[in-house]
């Protein structure tokens, strides 16, 4: 997934694309695709184990060769990032550890060439950038954009309900999930909570209940004999309600009074509020607001006969977010890398892609382009020339990095005959004539040329004419200010499911390699 396109310049003397383009060779110092472990921590779980355990990631295996496995870092990131808030917090931690400076959108910025910076919005959207030391007015941005959210169940504002002696938790579906895969799984809760401090102030806190807390049980086949013939068709309002606990009829009045003192007493079960207060280390009365996702407790791990797969939920689109994040961090850690850079490298991770991106933290908001304008204005200093930002956009390139549909061996006919991306066979460039993807002939060409220079394979995807096509943040961002964009992704199986998503270690390192390609000026077309 690369917005770090090579240091080649396109020159022309007419409005038409020239029939041939000369591409200079990349510097021989191009880094090996090994994984840098700076800033990563090994996760540890206290208390009872999660629903399954996996062996530690081997540092040297037939999958990863002699280089440390990038998948080890990805698994850490996935296991940390149960929600979009946790994914953003982990990205923030890694950026700070790598020396990036945290900015506030509310403050005046003081930016300098050679500097590395980032900011967050809503704790679920992040923009990070590194300014080349040789940057000059009008030079472009090279951007990788991905998203932090995934389809899931979210608690309703009033979640408490009871049925047949059970305490139930009312949820709403978020995004286009394969909801039948959420039944009979070990589920829990994670997200953001607003907590009142002793001084009356309020602060955001992240919470993650690591033990299995909820479950959505299926109906016994004896009570639904036709399920295997007619299919499992749950009603998402009445059948997809997780169980929290048995209702205790003998709870003392004193116990009940203690719980209902919470400001959220009418909205959520007192038992749930007590669990959250224990996790946060605060009083129940101090919890002012909650924003929680239902999450699967099964950890991400390696799988397959040769450990060649990553089995995990949320790969759409945390895999792309992680590759983009680590590529930016690692490329800026390389000795002298920014000293010859003339452009600005940027990674933008948005929330709410799964529901259309129309939010203050989504790609539909002008977050990234406001940041670009501020960066250009800050670096302008005494510059009095014309159209610096507009010229910078014309010199810029954006990669919309999302996951792609790998051909399913049991459903081959769901793919267009000549566009069947395979796992482990290369990055997928996505095309759609109706602009569901932002790829054009020019941007696809540029992306493939970079891949060729690094001997990295690419594949192409077009949806069948008799099927609907999904979309990405690519067209939204491309149309925002007219930035040239290519849509690409890592092929996977079981997208939007909590079953198995499969990608390989080698492939992730290839992805990281292409992102790490040096960036430079674009001239024309």
Coordinates of C-alpha atoms in Angstrom, one line a residue:
X1 CA 0.0 0.0 0.0
X2 CA 2.1 2.8 -0.9
X3 CA 1.8 6.5 -1.0
X4 CA 5.5 6.6 -0.8
X5 CA 6.0 6.6 -4.5
X6 CA 9.5 6.7 -5.9
X7 CA 11.8 9.6 -6.5
X8 CA 11.1 9.9 -10.2
X9 CA 10.1 13.0 -12.0
X10 CA 7.5 13.1 -14.8
X11 CA 8.2 15.9 -17.3
X12 CA 6.1 16.9 -20.3
X13 CA 5.7 19.7 -22.8
X14 CA 2.1 19.3 -23.7
X15 CA -1.2 18.6 -21.8
X16 CA -1.0 15.0 -23.1
X17 CA 0.6 12.1 -21.3
X18 CA 3.9 11.3 -23.1
X19 CA 4.1 7.9 -24.7
X20 CA 7.2 6.9 -22.7
X21 CA 8.4 7.8 -19.2
X22 CA 12.0 7.3 -18.0
X23 CA 12.2 6.1 -14.4
X24 CA 15.5 6.5 -12.6
X25 CA 16.7 3.6 -10.4
X26 CA 16.1 3.8 -6.7
X27 CA 19.0 4.4 -4.5
X28 CA 20.9 1.2 -3.5
X29 CA 20.5 2.1 0.1
X30 CA 16.8 1.2 0.0
X31 CA 16.1 -0.5 3.3
X32 CA 15.5 -4.2 3.8
X33 CA 11.9 -5.0 4.7
X34 CA 12.7 -6.3 8.1
X35 CA 10.5 -5.2 11.0
X36 CA 11.8 -2.6 13.4
X37 CA 10.7 -3.3 17.0
X38 CA 11.1 0.2 18.2
X39 CA 8.2 1.3 20.4
X40 CA 6.4 -2.1 20.3
X41 CA 5.4 -3.8 23.5
X42 CA 4.5 -7.4 24.1
X43 CA 0.9 -7.7 25.4
X44 CA 0.2 -9.5 28.6
X45 CA -3.2 -10.5 30.0
X46 CA -3.7 -10.8 33.7
X47 CA -6.4 -12.9 35.2
X48 CA -8.1 -15.8 33.4
X49 CA -6.9 -16.6 29.9
X50 CA -8.9 -15.5 26.8
X51 CA -10.9 -18.1 24.9
X52 CA -7.7 -19.5 23.2
X53 CA -4.0 -19.3 23.5
X54 CA -1.4 -19.1 20.8
X55 CA 2.4 -19.8 20.9
X56 CA 4.8 -16.8 20.8
X57 CA 5.6 -15.6 17.3
X58 CA 8.8 -17.1 16.1
X59 CA 11.6 -14.7 15.4
X60 CA 13.0 -16.9 12.7
X61 CA 10.8 -19.1 10.6
X62 CA 10.3 -20.4 7.2
X63 CA 7.6 -17.8 6.7
X64 CA 9.7 -14.8 7.7
X65 CA 13.2 -15.9 6.7
X66 CA 16.0 -14.4 8.7
X67 CA 14.3 -11.1 9.4
X68 CA 12.1 -10.6 12.5
X69 CA 8.5 -11.1 11.6
X70 CA 6.4 -8.0 10.9
X71 CA 3.4 -10.1 11.8
X72 CA 4.6 -10.1 15.4
X73 CA 4.1 -6.4 15.5
X74 CA 0.8 -6.6 13.7
X75 CA -0.5 -9.2 16.2
X76 CA 0.4 -7.0 19.1
X77 CA -1.4 -4.1 17.4
X78 CA -4.5 -6.1 16.6
X79 CA -4.7 -7.5 20.1
X80 CA -4.3 -4.0 21.6
X81 CA -6.8 -2.4 19.2
X82 CA -10.2 -3.8 20.2
X83 CA -11.8 -0.5 19.2
X84 CA -11.1 2.5 17.0
X85 CA -10.2 4.4 20.2
X86 CA -7.6 1.8 21.2
X87 CA -6.2 1.6 17.7
X88 CA -5.6 5.4 17.7
X89 CA -4.2 5.3 21.2
X90 CA -1.7 2.6 20.3
X91 CA -0.7 4.5 17.1
X92 CA -0.2 7.6 19.2
X93 CA 2.0 5.7 21.7
X94 CA 4.2 4.3 18.9
X95 CA 4.6 7.8 17.3
X96 CA 5.6 9.4 20.5
X97 CA 8.1 6.6 21.2
X98 CA 9.5 7.2 17.7
X99 CA 10.1 10.9 18.5
X100 CA 7.0 12.4 16.7
X101 CA 5.7 15.6 18.3
X102 CA 2.1 15.7 19.4
X103 CA 0.1 18.7 18.1
X104 CA -3.2 20.1 19.2
X105 CA -5.6 21.3 16.5
X106 CA -6.5 24.1 18.9
X107 CA -3.0 25.5 19.2
X108 CA -0.9 27.5 16.8
X109 CA 1.6 25.2 15.0
X110 CA 5.3 25.8 14.8
X111 CA 6.6 23.4 12.1
X112 CA 10.1 23.0 10.7
X113 CA 11.6 21.0 7.8
X114 CA 12.9 17.7 9.1
X115 CA 10.3 17.6 11.8
X116 CA 7.9 14.8 12.5
X117 CA 4.4 15.6 13.9
X118 CA 0.9 14.2 14.5
X119 CA -2.5 15.0 15.9
X120 CA -5.7 13.1 16.8
X121 CA -9.4 14.0 16.5
X122 CA -12.1 12.4 18.7
X123 CA -9.5 9.9 19.9
X124 CA -10.4 7.8 16.8
X125 CA -8.8 9.7 13.9
X126 CA -5.1 10.4 13.5
X127 CA -2.9 12.3 11.0
X128 CA 0.9 12.0 11.2
X129 CA 3.4 13.6 8.9
X130 CA 7.1 14.1 8.3
X131 CA 8.5 17.1 6.5
X132 CA 11.5 16.7 4.2
X133 CA 14.4 18.9 5.1
X134 CA 14.6 20.1 1.5
X135 CA 11.0 20.9 1.3
X136 CA 10.1 24.1 -0.6
X137 CA 6.9 25.9 -1.3
X138 CA 4.7 24.0 -3.8
X139 CA 6.2 20.6 -3.2
X140 CA 3.7 17.8 -2.7
X141 CA 2.3 15.5 -0.1
X142 CA 2.6 11.7 -0.3
X143 CA -0.3 10.2 1.7
X144 CA -1.5 6.8 2.8
X145 CA -5.0 6.9 4.1
X146 CA -6.7 4.0 5.9
X147 CA -9.4 3.6 8.6
X148 CA -9.5 2.5 12.2
X149 CA -13.1 1.2 12.5
X150 CA -14.5 -2.2 11.8
X151 CA -18.1 -3.6 11.7
X152 CA -19.2 -4.4 15.2
X153 CA -22.0 -4.2 17.7
X154 CA -22.3 -1.1 19.8
X155 CA -24.2 -0.5 23.0
X156 CA -27.4 1.5 22.6
X157 CA -27.7 4.7 24.7
X158 CA -30.1 2.7 26.9
X159 CA -28.7 -0.8 26.9
X160 CA -30.4 -2.4 29.9
X161 CA -33.2 -4.9 29.3
X162 CA -34.4 -8.2 30.9
X163 CA -36.0 -11.2 29.4
X164 CA -36.9 -14.6 30.9
X165 CA -34.8 -14.1 33.9
X166 CA -31.7 -12.8 32.0
X167 CA -30.0 -9.5 32.1
X168 CA -29.6 -8.5 28.4
X169 CA -27.5 -5.7 26.8
X170 CA -29.2 -3.9 23.9
X171 CA -26.9 -3.3 20.9
X172 CA -27.1 -1.6 17.5
X173 CA -25.3 -3.0 14.4
X174 CA -22.4 -0.8 13.1
X175 CA -21.4 -1.3 9.5
X176 CA -22.1 -4.2 7.2
X177 CA -21.1 -7.1 9.3
X178 CA -21.6 -10.8 8.8
X179 CA -23.7 -10.9 11.9
X180 CA -24.3 -14.7 12.0
X181 CA -20.6 -15.1 12.9
X182 CA -21.2 -13.2 16.2
X183 CA -23.3 -16.0 17.7
X184 CA -21.8 -18.4 20.2
X185 CA -18.6 -16.4 20.7
X186 CA -16.8 -15.2 23.8
X187 CA -17.6 -11.5 23.7
X188 CA -16.8 -8.5 25.9
X189 CA -16.8 -4.7 26.0
X190 CA -14.3 -2.0 25.2
X191 CA -14.3 1.6 24.3
X192 CA -14.3 5.1 25.7
X193 CA -15.7 6.4 29.0
X194 CA -16.0 10.0 30.2
X195 CA -15.1 10.1 33.9
X196 CA -15.6 12.9 36.4
X197 CA -12.5 13.8 38.5
X198 CA -12.4 14.8 42.1
X199 CA -12.0 18.4 41.1
X200 CA -15.2 18.3 39.0
X201 CA -13.4 18.1 35.7
X202 CA -14.0 15.4 33.1
X203 CA -11.6 13.3 31.2
X204 CA -11.6 10.5 28.6
X205 CA -10.5 7.1 29.6
X206 CA -10.2 3.9 27.6
X207 CA -11.6 0.7 29.0
X208 CA -11.2 -2.9 27.9
X209 CA -12.8 -5.8 29.8
X210 CA -10.5 -8.7 28.8
X211 CA -12.5 -11.5 30.2
X212 CA -15.5 -13.1 28.4
X213 CA -18.5 -11.0 29.5
X214 CA -21.3 -11.4 27.0
X215 CA -22.6 -14.1 24.6
X216 CA -25.3 -14.3 21.9
X217 CA -26.4 -17.9 22.0
X218 CA -27.9 -19.6 18.9
X219 CA -31.2 -21.5 19.1
X220 CA -30.9 -25.3 19.4
X221 CA -31.5 -27.2 16.1
X222 CA -34.3 -29.1 17.7
X223 CA -36.3 -25.9 17.9
X224 CA -35.3 -24.8 14.3
X225 CA -35.1 -27.9 12.2
X226 CA -35.1 -26.0 8.9
X227 CA -32.0 -23.9 9.7
X228 CA -29.6 -26.0 7.7
X229 CA -31.9 -26.1 4.7
X230 CA -33.4 -22.5 4.8
X231 CA -30.3 -20.8 6.2
X232 CA -29.8 -18.9 9.5
X233 CA -31.7 -15.6 9.2
X234 CA -31.6 -13.9 12.6
X235 CA -33.7 -10.8 13.2
X236 CA -31.0 -8.2 14.1
X237 CA -33.3 -6.4 16.5
X238 CA -34.7 -9.3 18.5
X239 CA -32.2 -12.2 18.1
X240 CA -28.9 -10.4 18.3
X241 CA -29.1 -9.3 21.9
X242 CA -26.1 -10.4 24.1
X243 CA -26.7 -12.0 27.5
X244 CA -24.9 -10.4 30.5
X245 CA -26.0 -12.4 33.5
X246 CA -28.8 -14.2 35.2
X247 CA -31.2 -11.8 37.0
X248 CA -30.6 -12.0 40.7
X249 CA -34.0 -11.8 42.5
X250 CA -32.5 -11.9 46.0
X251 CA -30.3 -8.8 45.8
X252 CA -30.5 -6.8 49.0
X253 CA -32.1 -3.3 48.9
X254 CA -28.8 -1.9 50.2
X255 CA -27.0 -3.5 47.3
X256 CA -29.5 -2.2 44.7
X257 CA -29.4 1.3 46.2
X258 CA -25.6 1.4 45.9
X259 CA -25.7 0.6 42.2
X260 CA -28.6 3.0 41.2
X261 CA -26.7 6.0 42.5
X262 CA -25.0 6.2 39.1
X263 CA -26.1 9.0 36.7
X264 CA -26.6 6.3 34.1
X265 CA -28.9 4.3 36.4
X266 CA -31.8 4.3 34.0
X267 CA -29.7 3.5 30.9
X268 CA -27.5 0.5 31.8
X269 CA -27.5 -2.4 34.2
X270 CA -26.0 -1.6 37.6
X271 CA -23.9 -4.8 37.3
X272 CA -22.4 -3.5 34.0
X273 CA -21.7 -0.1 35.6
X274 CA -20.0 -1.9 38.6
X275 CA -17.8 -3.9 36.2
X276 CA -16.8 -0.7 34.3
X277 CA -16.0 1.1 37.5
X278 CA -13.8 -1.7 38.7
X279 CA -11.9 -1.7 35.4
X280 CA -11.5 2.1 35.5
X281 CA -10.6 2.3 39.2
X282 CA -13.3 5.0 39.8
X283 CA -16.6 5.2 41.5
X284 CA -19.8 4.3 39.7
X285 CA -21.1 7.9 40.2
X286 CA -18.0 9.2 38.4
X287 CA -18.9 7.6 35.1
X288 CA -20.7 10.3 33.2
X289 CA -20.9 8.7 29.7
X290 CA -19.9 5.5 27.9
X291 CA -19.3 4.7 24.3
X292 CA -18.6 0.9 24.1
X293 CA -18.2 -1.7 21.4
X294 CA -18.9 -5.4 21.7
X295 CA -15.6 -7.2 21.0
X296 CA -14.5 -10.8 20.5
X297 CA -12.0 -11.9 23.2
X298 CA -10.3 -14.5 21.0
X299 CA -6.8 -13.2 20.4
X300 CA -5.3 -12.7 17.0
X301 CA -2.7 -15.4 16.2
X302 CA -0.8 -17.2 13.5
X303 CA -2.5 -20.2 11.9
X304 CA -2.4 -22.6 9.0
X305 CA -0.2 -25.7 8.4
X306 CA 2.9 -23.5 7.9
X307 CA 1.8 -20.6 10.1
X308 CA 1.3 -18.7 6.9
X309 CA -2.0 -17.0 7.9
X310 CA -3.0 -14.4 10.4
X311 CA -6.3 -15.4 12.0
X312 CA -8.0 -12.3 13.4
X313 CA -10.9 -10.0 13.3
X314 CA -10.6 -6.3 12.4
X315 CA -8.0 -6.8 9.7
X316 CA -10.3 -4.6 7.7
X317 CA -8.7 -2.2 8.2
X318 CA -6.2 -2.3 11.0
X319 CA -3.7 -4.3 8.8
X320 CA -3.5 -1.3 6.4
X321 CA -3.4 1.2 9.3
X322 CA -0.5 -0.7 10.9
X323 CA 1.5 -1.1 7.7
X324 CA 1.1 2.6 7.0
X325 CA 2.0 3.6 10.6
X326 CA 5.1 1.5 10.8
X327 CA 6.3 2.5 7.4
X328 CA 6.2 6.2 8.3
X329 CA 7.9 5.6 11.6
X330 CA 10.6 3.3 10.3
X331 CA 11.4 5.4 7.2
X332 CA 11.9 8.4 9.4
X333 CA 14.2 6.4 11.7
X334 CA 16.6 5.6 8.9
X335 CA 19.8 7.5 9.0
X336 CA 19.5 10.7 6.9
X337 CA 16.3 9.7 5.3
X338 CA 14.5 13.0 5.7
X339 CA 17.7 15.0 4.9
X340 CA 17.2 14.6 1.1
X341 CA 13.4 14.5 1.2
X342 CA 11.7 17.3 -0.8
X343 CA 8.1 16.3 -0.1
X344 CA 5.9 15.8 3.0
X345 CA 5.1 12.2 4.0
X346 CA 1.7 11.7 5.6
X347 CA -0.5 9.0 7.1
X348 CA -4.2 9.6 7.8
X349 CA -6.2 7.1 9.8
X350 CA -9.9 7.9 9.8
X351 CA -12.9 6.6 11.7
X352 CA -16.4 5.7 10.4
X353 CA -15.4 4.4 7.0
X354 CA -17.7 1.4 7.5
X355 CA -20.8 3.7 7.6
X356 CA -19.9 6.2 4.9
X357 CA -17.3 8.5 6.5
X358 CA -19.8 11.4 7.1
X359 CA -18.6 12.4 10.6
X360 CA -16.3 14.9 12.2
X361 CA -13.7 12.1 12.6
X362 CA -14.4 10.5 9.2
X363 CA -12.8 11.0 5.8
X364 CA -15.8 13.1 4.7
X365 CA -14.7 15.8 7.1
X366 CA -11.9 18.2 5.8
X367 CA -9.5 17.1 8.6
X368 CA -6.6 16.0 6.3
X369 CA -6.9 19.0 3.9
X370 CA -7.2 21.5 6.8
X371 CA -4.0 20.0 8.1
X372 CA -2.3 20.3 4.7
X373 CA -3.3 23.9 4.4
X374 CA -2.0 24.6 7.9
X375 CA 1.3 22.9 7.2
X376 CA 1.8 24.8 4.0
X377 CA 0.9 28.1 5.6
X378 CA 3.2 27.4 8.6
X379 CA 6.2 26.5 6.3
X380 CA 5.6 29.5 4.0
X381 CA 7.2 31.9 6.5
X382 CA 8.0 35.0 4.4
X383 CA 7.0 33.3 1.1
X384 CA 4.9 35.7 -1.0
X385 CA 4.4 33.6 -4.1
X386 CA 1.0 32.5 -5.5
X387 CA -1.1 29.3 -4.9
X388 CA 1.4 27.4 -2.7
X389 CA -1.3 25.0 -1.4
X390 CA -3.0 24.5 -4.8
X391 CA 0.3 23.7 -6.4
X392 CA 1.2 21.3 -3.6
X393 CA -2.0 19.4 -4.2
X394 CA -1.1 19.1 -7.9
X395 CA 2.2 17.6 -6.9
X396 CA 0.7 15.2 -4.4
X397 CA -0.3 11.5 -4.5
X398 CA -2.7 9.6 -2.2
X399 CA -3.0 5.9 -1.7
X400 CA -6.3 4.7 -0.2
X401 CA -5.2 1.6 1.6
X402 CA -8.0 -0.8 2.4
X403 CA -8.4 -4.6 2.3
X404 CA -9.3 -6.5 -0.9
X405 CA -11.5 -9.5 -1.6
X406 CA -9.2 -12.5 -2.1
X407 CA -10.8 -15.2 -4.3
X408 CA -12.6 -17.8 -2.1
X409 CA -11.8 -21.4 -3.1
X410 CA -15.4 -22.4 -2.3
X411 CA -17.0 -19.5 -4.1
X412 CA -14.8 -18.8 -7.2
X413 CA -17.8 -17.8 -9.3
X414 CA -18.3 -14.7 -7.1
X415 CA -15.3 -13.1 -8.8
X416 CA -15.0 -11.8 -12.3
X417 CA -13.2 -14.4 -14.3
X418 CA -10.1 -12.4 -15.1
X419 CA -9.8 -10.5 -11.8
X420 CA -9.5 -13.0 -9.0
X421 CA -6.9 -11.7 -6.5
X422 CA -5.1 -14.5 -4.6
X423 CA -3.7 -14.4 -1.1
X424 CA 0.2 -14.1 -1.1
X425 CA 0.2 -13.0 -4.8
X426 CA 0.6 -9.3 -4.5
X427 CA -1.1 -6.0 -3.7
X428 CA -4.5 -5.5 -5.3
X429 CA -5.2 -2.4 -7.3
X430 CA -9.0 -1.8 -7.3
X431 CA -10.8 -0.5 -10.4
X432 CA -14.4 0.6 -10.9
X433 CA -15.8 2.5 -13.9
X434 CA -18.5 4.0 -11.7
X435 CA -15.9 5.6 -9.4
X436 CA -16.6 3.4 -6.4
X437 CA -12.8 3.3 -6.3
X438 CA -10.7 6.4 -7.1
X439 CA -8.1 4.5 -9.3
X440 CA -7.5 6.0 -12.8
X441 CA -5.3 4.7 -15.6
X442 CA -2.6 7.2 -14.6
X443 CA -2.6 6.4 -10.8
X444 CA -2.7 2.6 -11.5
X445 CA 0.3 3.0 -13.8
X446 CA 2.3 5.0 -11.3
X447 CA 1.6 2.5 -8.5
X448 CA 2.6 -0.5 -10.7
X449 CA 5.8 1.2 -11.8
X450 CA 6.9 1.7 -8.2
X451 CA 6.1 -2.0 -7.5
X452 CA 8.1 -3.1 -10.5
X453 CA 11.2 -1.2 -9.3
X454 CA 11.1 -3.3 -6.1
X455 CA 10.1 -6.6 -7.7
X456 CA 6.8 -6.6 -5.8
X457 CA 3.9 -8.2 -7.5
X458 CA 0.5 -6.5 -8.1
X459 CA -2.9 -7.8 -8.9
X460 CA -6.0 -6.1 -10.2
X461 CA -9.6 -6.3 -9.1
X462 CA -12.9 -5.5 -10.8
X463 CA -16.3 -6.6 -9.4
X464 CA -18.6 -8.6 -11.6
X465 CA -21.2 -6.5 -13.6
X466 CA -24.0 -8.4 -12.0
X467 CA -22.9 -7.6 -8.4
X468 CA -22.8 -4.4 -6.4
X469 CA -19.4 -2.9 -5.6
X470 CA -18.2 -1.7 -2.2
X471 CA -16.3 1.6 -1.9
X472 CA -13.6 3.2 0.2
X473 CA -12.4 6.5 1.4
X474 CA -10.5 6.9 -1.9
X475 CA -13.3 8.7 -3.9
X476 CA -14.2 10.9 -0.9
X477 CA -10.6 12.1 -0.4
X478 CA -9.9 12.4 -4.2
X479 CA -12.9 14.6 -4.7
X480 CA -12.1 16.8 -1.6
X481 CA -9.4 18.9 -3.3
X482 CA -8.6 17.0 -6.5
X483 CA -5.7 14.9 -5.2
X484 CA -4.6 12.0 -7.4
X485 CA -5.5 8.8 -5.8
X486 CA -5.2 5.0 -6.2
X487 CA -7.2 2.4 -4.3
X488 CA -5.3 -0.7 -3.3
X489 CA -5.5 -3.4 -0.7
X490 CA -4.3 -6.6 0.8
X491 CA -6.4 -9.6 -0.3
X492 CA -8.1 -11.5 2.5
X493 CA -10.8 -14.0 3.2
X494 CA -13.9 -13.7 5.5
X495 CA -14.0 -9.9 5.3
X496 CA -16.4 -8.3 7.9
X497 CA -16.5 -11.6 9.8
X498 CA -15.3 -12.5 13.2
X499 CA -14.1 -15.8 11.8
X500 CA -10.9 -16.1 9.8
X501 CA -9.1 -13.3 8.0
X502 CA -6.0 -14.5 6.2
X503 CA -2.8 -12.6 5.2
X504 CA 0.8 -13.6 5.2
X505 CA 3.9 -12.4 6.8
X506 CA 5.8 -12.1 3.6
X507 CA 3.0 -10.1 2.0
X508 CA 2.9 -7.7 4.9
X509 CA 6.7 -7.1 4.5
X510 CA 6.1 -6.5 0.8
X511 CA 3.5 -4.0 1.7
X512 CA 5.8 -2.2 4.1
X513 CA 8.6 -2.3 1.5
X514 CA 6.6 -0.4 -1.1
X515 CA 5.5 2.2 1.4
X516 CA 9.1 2.7 2.5
X517 CA 10.2 3.6 -1.1
X518 CA 11.7 7.1 -1.0
X519 CA 9.4 9.9 -2.1
X520 CA 10.2 13.0 -4.1
X521 CA 9.0 15.6 -6.5
X522 CA 6.3 15.0 -9.1
X523 CA 6.4 17.2 -12.1
X524 CA 3.3 17.3 -14.5
X525 CA 1.0 15.9 -15.9

